[in-house]
Structure formats: structure tokens, C-alpha cells
Amino acid sequence: MEVITRPNAGQAVSLVARLLLSRVFANPEIVLGMATGRTMEHVYSHLVASEVSFKRCSSFNLDEYVGLEPSDPRLYRQYMHDRFFSKIDIDPANTHLPDGCAADLQKAAADYEALIDSSGGIDVQLLGIGIAGHIGFNEPLSSIMSRTRAKALTPATRLQNAEMFGGDPDNVPTRALTMGVGTILEAKELILLATGSAKADIVAKAVEGPITSMVSASAIQLHPNCKVIVDEDAASALQGRDYYDFVFANEPEWADYRD
Ligand code: F6R
């Protein structure tokens, strides 16, 4: 794992966007793993402003709410359409999210896993982190081997996501269909982005704490190709900063990204 701290959120977001664009540029048929949430909105703004073509890419989102109508504007399908898919040249048929509106969620989950497999697997998976440590919607106690499935959302997550539901956590769906931690760990590369002081403690737990199903994001420590990009605020509880900064300042792979 590498942990890169940038001076502010804008620079952290910009670094993540540059990394992703470099991956698309190197492999135009890349399979992208996408995330939603407020942090990612800024990444999508950067990506859509680029000249890079997504025409031959395909994408798989981490998660989708369960229990909303297919036309509900608060679905992550709509979020992705509004902020990203409708603004780039990707073929909509190649964009995938778990079907949280399906009558049979177990089948929808199994179908999603099969689709990821048949695409050859996810090349690079973008991740945010919830304040209780979820990646995707893998709430505490999610097995590190878990696969795509329906998961009950914690009160903390429903509070965190209330903004899109009129500010009332009671209006936030109680369940989501999410890739499992095991599904996420099978992506060839992980890039986790966190910004802001509210994420400082959980970033430190995920990066430096024990690997535990109580903090799903701690499972990224098992991944052989994982980058964590944070701003100063989100980095503020990390113990190993000096070494992480030394790696960023000295390792050749980061030479193009230091400005
Ligand atoms: C959503 C997802 C979540 C978010 C996380 C952070 O697809 O994967 O894990 O990334 O809840 O959300 P924000 O950025 O809104 O704090």
C-alpha cells in the first residue's frame, strides 16, 4: 500500500483523476470500478473535463440502494448518469450497477458477480470510505470474503447520506446491494480517496489499524496494489506520515505526480 498526502482536497482529487486517466490512456478497454458519494463528485468533474476517450471502457459501480423506484432520481444509477456517464463518450450499455430494484436481490447479486467475471474482472477500483469504515456499503462485520449481496445500512451511514433524502436519515433506504469486500479485493488495483478531517480517524484505522471486519476498509491492507490518496486533514491521525511522504518524494513511479 502507498499513502499519498496532498496539501488540500483539490490536489488529492486531482491526483486521483490523473491516476485514473493514465490507466484509461494506457488501456482504452479498461474495466473501471466506480464509487459514488460526495468525495467522488469532484473526481467526476475532473474526469469529464479531460480529453481522454472512454469509448471502449466498461464500468462497474460498487453499490446501489435497495427499495427505490427505478425512476427515483436518488438512485446511484442516476447519480452516475448525471455526473459522469452522460458527459463522456462511454457506451451506456457498458456501464453497470447492481440492480437494487430487482425483485430477486440474490439473483441480481449473483448476476452482477458473473458479469464482472465475464468482463475479465475490474482493472482499477475507485473507493471512498464511510465514517464507520465501509468501502462500498460493506458495513461493520462484513466478511472480508463477502461477495455482492444486500446489506443493511447502519444508522451512521443513513445519517451520512441523508442530504440526498431531504436531510432526514429516516428517508434513506435501509438496505443496499453492494459488492462484497472479497469482490473489491479481486480488482487488480485499488485507489481509495478520502478528504476532510471527519475521515481522519477512520483513515488511520483502515491504513494502520488491525485488519478487522469491524472496519471493512482495513481489508485494503491485504491488496498488493493499493493506493490511498488523502488531503492533510484526512491524513492528520496517521502515525507513519514521514515514511509515506518519503516514498512519494523518492519513488520513481510518483515522479510525474509530485507537482
Ligand atoms: C458509495 C460508496 C461509499 C462512499 C463513502 C464515502 O458508492 O462506495 O463507500 O464512498 O460512503 O462517501 P462520501 O464521499 O459521501 O463521504
Coordinates of C-alpha atoms and ligand atoms in Angstrom, one line a residue:
M1 CA 0.0 0.0 0.0
E2 CA 1.1 3.5 -0.6
V3 CA -0.4 6.5 1.2
I4 CA -0.1 9.9 -0.6
T5 CA -1.0 13.1 1.2
R6 CA -1.7 16.2 -0.8
P7 CA -1.9 19.7 0.7
N8 CA -5.6 20.1 0.1
A9 CA -8.7 18.3 -1.1
G10 CA -8.5 19.8 -4.6
Q11 CA -5.0 18.4 -5.1
A12 CA -5.9 15.0 -3.7
V13 CA -8.9 14.8 -6.1
S14 CA -6.8 15.9 -9.0
L15 CA -4.2 13.3 -8.3
V16 CA -6.8 10.5 -8.3
A17 CA -8.3 11.8 -11.5
R18 CA -4.8 11.9 -13.1
L19 CA -4.1 8.3 -12.0
L20 CA -7.4 7.1 -13.4
L21 CA -6.9 8.9 -16.7
S22 CA -3.4 7.5 -17.0
R23 CA -4.9 4.0 -16.6
V24 CA -7.5 4.6 -19.3
F25 CA -4.9 6.1 -21.6
A26 CA -2.7 3.1 -21.2
N27 CA -5.6 0.6 -21.7
P28 CA -8.5 2.0 -23.6
E29 CA -10.6 -1.1 -22.9
I30 CA -10.1 -0.9 -19.2
V31 CA -12.8 -2.1 -16.8
L32 CA -13.3 0.6 -14.2
G33 CA -14.8 0.2 -10.8
M34 CA -16.7 3.3 -9.8
A35 CA -17.8 4.7 -6.5
T36 CA -20.4 7.4 -5.6
G37 CA -20.8 9.9 -2.7
R38 CA -19.8 13.5 -2.2
T39 CA -16.0 12.9 -2.4
M40 CA -16.3 11.3 -5.8
E41 CA -18.4 14.1 -7.3
H42 CA -15.2 16.1 -7.6
V43 CA -13.3 13.3 -9.2
Y44 CA -16.0 13.0 -11.9
S45 CA -15.8 16.8 -12.5
H46 CA -12.1 16.4 -13.3
L47 CA -12.6 13.3 -15.5
V48 CA -15.3 14.8 -17.7
A49 CA -13.1 17.9 -18.3
S50 CA -10.4 15.7 -19.8
E51 CA -9.8 14.9 -23.4
V52 CA -9.4 11.2 -22.7
S53 CA -11.9 8.9 -24.5
F54 CA -13.9 6.4 -22.5
K55 CA -15.5 4.9 -25.7
R56 CA -14.1 1.4 -25.2
C57 CA -14.2 1.3 -21.4
S58 CA -16.7 -0.5 -19.3
S59 CA -17.6 0.2 -15.7
F60 CA -19.0 -1.5 -12.6
N61 CA -20.3 0.6 -9.7
L62 CA -19.8 -0.6 -6.1
D63 CA -23.3 -0.3 -4.9
E64 CA -26.9 0.7 -5.3
Y65 CA -29.8 1.5 -2.9
V66 CA -32.5 -1.1 -2.5
G67 CA -36.2 -0.2 -2.3
L68 CA -36.3 2.9 -4.5
E69 CA -38.4 3.0 -7.7
P70 CA -36.5 2.5 -11.0
S71 CA -37.2 6.2 -11.9
D72 CA -36.1 7.6 -8.5
P73 CA -33.5 10.4 -9.0
R74 CA -31.7 9.4 -5.9
L75 CA -30.6 6.0 -7.3
Y76 CA -26.8 5.8 -7.8
R77 CA -27.6 4.9 -11.5
Q78 CA -28.9 8.5 -11.8
Y79 CA -26.0 9.9 -9.9
M80 CA -23.6 8.3 -12.3
H81 CA -25.6 9.3 -15.3
D82 CA -25.8 13.0 -14.3
R83 CA -22.2 13.4 -13.1
F84 CA -20.3 11.1 -15.4
F85 CA -21.8 8.8 -18.0
S86 CA -23.9 11.4 -19.8
K87 CA -20.8 13.7 -20.1
I88 CA -18.3 11.2 -21.6
D89 CA -18.3 9.0 -24.6
I90 CA -18.7 5.7 -22.8
D91 CA -21.2 3.3 -24.3
P92 CA -24.2 3.3 -21.8
A93 CA -24.6 -0.5 -22.4
N94 CA -21.1 -1.0 -20.9
T95 CA -22.0 0.8 -17.6
H96 CA -23.1 -1.4 -14.8
L97 CA -24.5 -1.0 -11.3
P98 CA -26.1 -3.6 -9.1
D99 CA -29.8 -3.8 -9.7
G100 CA -31.2 -2.6 -6.3
C101 CA -34.7 -2.5 -7.8
A102 CA -34.7 -6.2 -8.7
A103 CA -37.4 -8.4 -7.3
D104 CA -34.9 -11.1 -6.6
L105 CA -31.9 -9.5 -5.0
Q106 CA -30.0 -12.7 -4.5
K107 CA -30.2 -13.4 -8.2
A108 CA -29.3 -9.8 -9.1
A109 CA -26.2 -10.1 -6.9
A110 CA -25.1 -13.4 -8.4
D111 CA -25.7 -11.9 -11.9
Y112 CA -23.6 -8.9 -11.1
E113 CA -20.7 -11.1 -9.9
A114 CA -21.0 -13.2 -13.1
L115 CA -21.0 -10.1 -15.2
I116 CA -17.8 -8.8 -13.5
D117 CA -16.2 -12.2 -14.1
S118 CA -17.2 -12.3 -17.8
S119 CA -15.7 -8.8 -18.3
G120 CA -12.4 -10.2 -17.2
G121 CA -12.5 -8.5 -13.8
I122 CA -12.1 -4.9 -12.6
D123 CA -8.8 -3.3 -13.5
V124 CA -8.9 -0.4 -11.2
Q125 CA -11.4 0.2 -8.4
L126 CA -12.1 3.6 -7.1
L127 CA -13.1 3.7 -3.4
G128 CA -14.3 6.2 -0.9
I129 CA -14.6 5.5 2.8
G130 CA -17.5 5.9 5.2
I131 CA -17.0 7.4 8.6
A132 CA -17.5 3.9 10.2
G133 CA -15.1 2.4 7.7
H134 CA -17.2 1.0 5.0
I135 CA -16.0 0.5 1.4
G136 CA -18.9 0.2 -0.9
F137 CA -21.7 -0.4 1.6
N138 CA -19.8 -3.1 3.5
E139 CA -20.8 -2.1 6.9
P140 CA -19.1 -3.3 10.1
L141 CA -19.0 -7.1 10.4
S142 CA -18.9 -7.6 6.6
S143 CA -16.9 -10.7 6.0
I144 CA -13.5 -10.0 4.3
M145 CA -14.5 -12.8 1.9
S146 CA -18.0 -11.3 1.2
R147 CA -19.4 -11.1 -2.3
T148 CA -22.1 -8.9 -3.8
R149 CA -25.2 -9.0 -1.7
A150 CA -27.9 -7.0 0.1
K151 CA -26.6 -5.3 3.2
A152 CA -28.4 -3.4 6.0
L153 CA -27.1 0.2 6.3
T154 CA -26.0 1.4 9.7
P155 CA -27.7 4.4 11.3
A156 CA -24.3 6.2 10.8
T157 CA -24.4 5.6 7.1
R158 CA -28.0 6.7 6.8
L159 CA -27.1 9.9 8.6
Q160 CA -24.1 10.4 6.4
N161 CA -26.2 10.0 3.3
A162 CA -29.3 11.9 4.4
E163 CA -28.5 15.0 2.4
M164 CA -29.9 13.5 -0.8
F165 CA -33.1 12.4 1.1
G166 CA -34.3 15.8 2.4
G167 CA -31.8 15.8 5.3
D168 CA -33.8 13.1 7.2
P169 CA -31.9 9.8 7.8
D170 CA -35.2 8.0 8.2
N171 CA -35.9 8.6 4.5
V172 CA -32.6 6.9 3.5
P173 CA -33.2 3.3 2.3
T174 CA -32.4 0.7 5.0
R175 CA -30.6 -1.6 2.6
A176 CA -28.2 -1.5 -0.4
L177 CA -26.9 -4.1 -2.9
T178 CA -23.1 -3.8 -2.6
M179 CA -20.0 -5.6 -4.0
G180 CA -18.5 -7.6 -1.2
V181 CA -15.1 -6.9 0.4
G182 CA -13.9 -10.1 -1.4
T183 CA -15.2 -8.8 -4.7
I184 CA -13.4 -5.5 -4.2
L185 CA -10.2 -7.2 -3.3
E186 CA -10.2 -9.0 -6.6
A187 CA -9.8 -5.8 -8.6
K188 CA -6.3 -5.5 -10.0
E189 CA -5.7 -2.1 -8.4
L190 CA -7.4 -0.1 -5.7
I191 CA -7.4 3.7 -5.3
L192 CA -9.0 5.0 -2.2
L193 CA -9.7 8.7 -1.8
A194 CA -10.6 10.4 1.5
T195 CA -10.7 14.1 2.2
G196 CA -11.6 16.2 5.3
S197 CA -11.0 16.0 9.0
A198 CA -14.1 13.9 9.6
K199 CA -12.3 11.0 7.8
A200 CA -9.0 11.3 9.7
D201 CA -9.7 8.7 12.5
I202 CA -11.2 6.1 10.2
V203 CA -8.4 6.5 7.6
A204 CA -5.8 5.9 10.3
K205 CA -7.7 2.8 11.4
A206 CA -8.1 1.5 7.9
V207 CA -4.4 2.0 6.9
E208 CA -2.6 1.4 10.2
G209 CA -5.0 -0.5 12.4
P210 CA -5.6 -4.2 12.6
I211 CA -7.4 -5.9 9.7
T212 CA -10.9 -6.4 11.1
S213 CA -14.4 -6.9 9.7
M214 CA -15.4 -4.1 12.1
V215 CA -13.6 -1.7 9.7
S216 CA -14.1 -3.1 6.2
A217 CA -11.7 -0.6 4.7
S218 CA -8.9 -2.2 6.7
A219 CA -9.1 -5.1 4.2
I220 CA -7.3 -3.0 1.7
Q221 CA -4.1 -3.8 3.6
L222 CA -4.4 -7.3 2.0
H223 CA -4.3 -5.9 -1.5
P224 CA -0.9 -6.0 -3.3
N225 CA -1.6 -2.9 -5.4
C226 CA -3.4 -0.3 -3.4
K227 CA -3.1 3.5 -3.2
V228 CA -4.7 5.7 -0.6
I229 CA -4.8 9.4 -1.5
V230 CA -5.7 11.8 1.2
D231 CA -5.6 15.5 1.9
E232 CA -3.8 17.0 5.0
D233 CA -7.0 16.9 7.0
A234 CA -7.8 13.2 6.3
A235 CA -4.1 12.4 7.0
S236 CA -3.9 14.1 10.3
A237 CA -4.2 10.9 12.5
L238 CA -1.7 8.8 10.6
Q239 CA 1.3 7.7 12.6
G240 CA 3.6 6.8 9.6
R241 CA 3.4 10.1 7.7
D242 CA 7.2 10.7 7.4
Y243 CA 7.8 7.4 5.7
Y244 CA 4.7 7.7 3.4
D245 CA 5.9 11.1 2.4
F246 CA 9.4 9.9 1.8
V247 CA 8.0 7.2 -0.6
F248 CA 6.1 9.8 -2.5
A249 CA 9.0 12.1 -2.7
N250 CA 11.5 9.4 -3.9
E251 CA 9.9 6.5 -5.7
P252 CA 10.2 6.9 -9.5
E253 CA 6.5 5.9 -10.1
W254 CA 5.4 9.2 -8.5
A255 CA 7.8 11.4 -10.4
D256 CA 5.1 12.8 -12.7
Y257 CA 2.6 13.4 -9.8
R258 CA 4.6 15.5 -7.3
D259 CA 3.6 19.0 -8.5
Ligands
F6R1 C1 -20.7 4.8 -2.4 C2 -19.6 4.2 -1.7 C3 -19.3 4.6 -0.3 C4 -18.8 6.1 -0.2 C5 -18.5 6.5 1.2 C6 -18.0 7.9 1.3 O1 -20.7 4.2 -3.7 O2 -18.9 3.4 -2.2 O3 -18.4 3.7 0.3 O4 -17.6 6.1 -1.0 O5 -19.7 6.4 2.0 O6 -19.0 8.8 0.9 P1 -18.7 10.4 0.9 O7 -17.7 10.7 -0.1 O8 -20.1 11.0 0.6 O9 -18.2 10.7 2.3

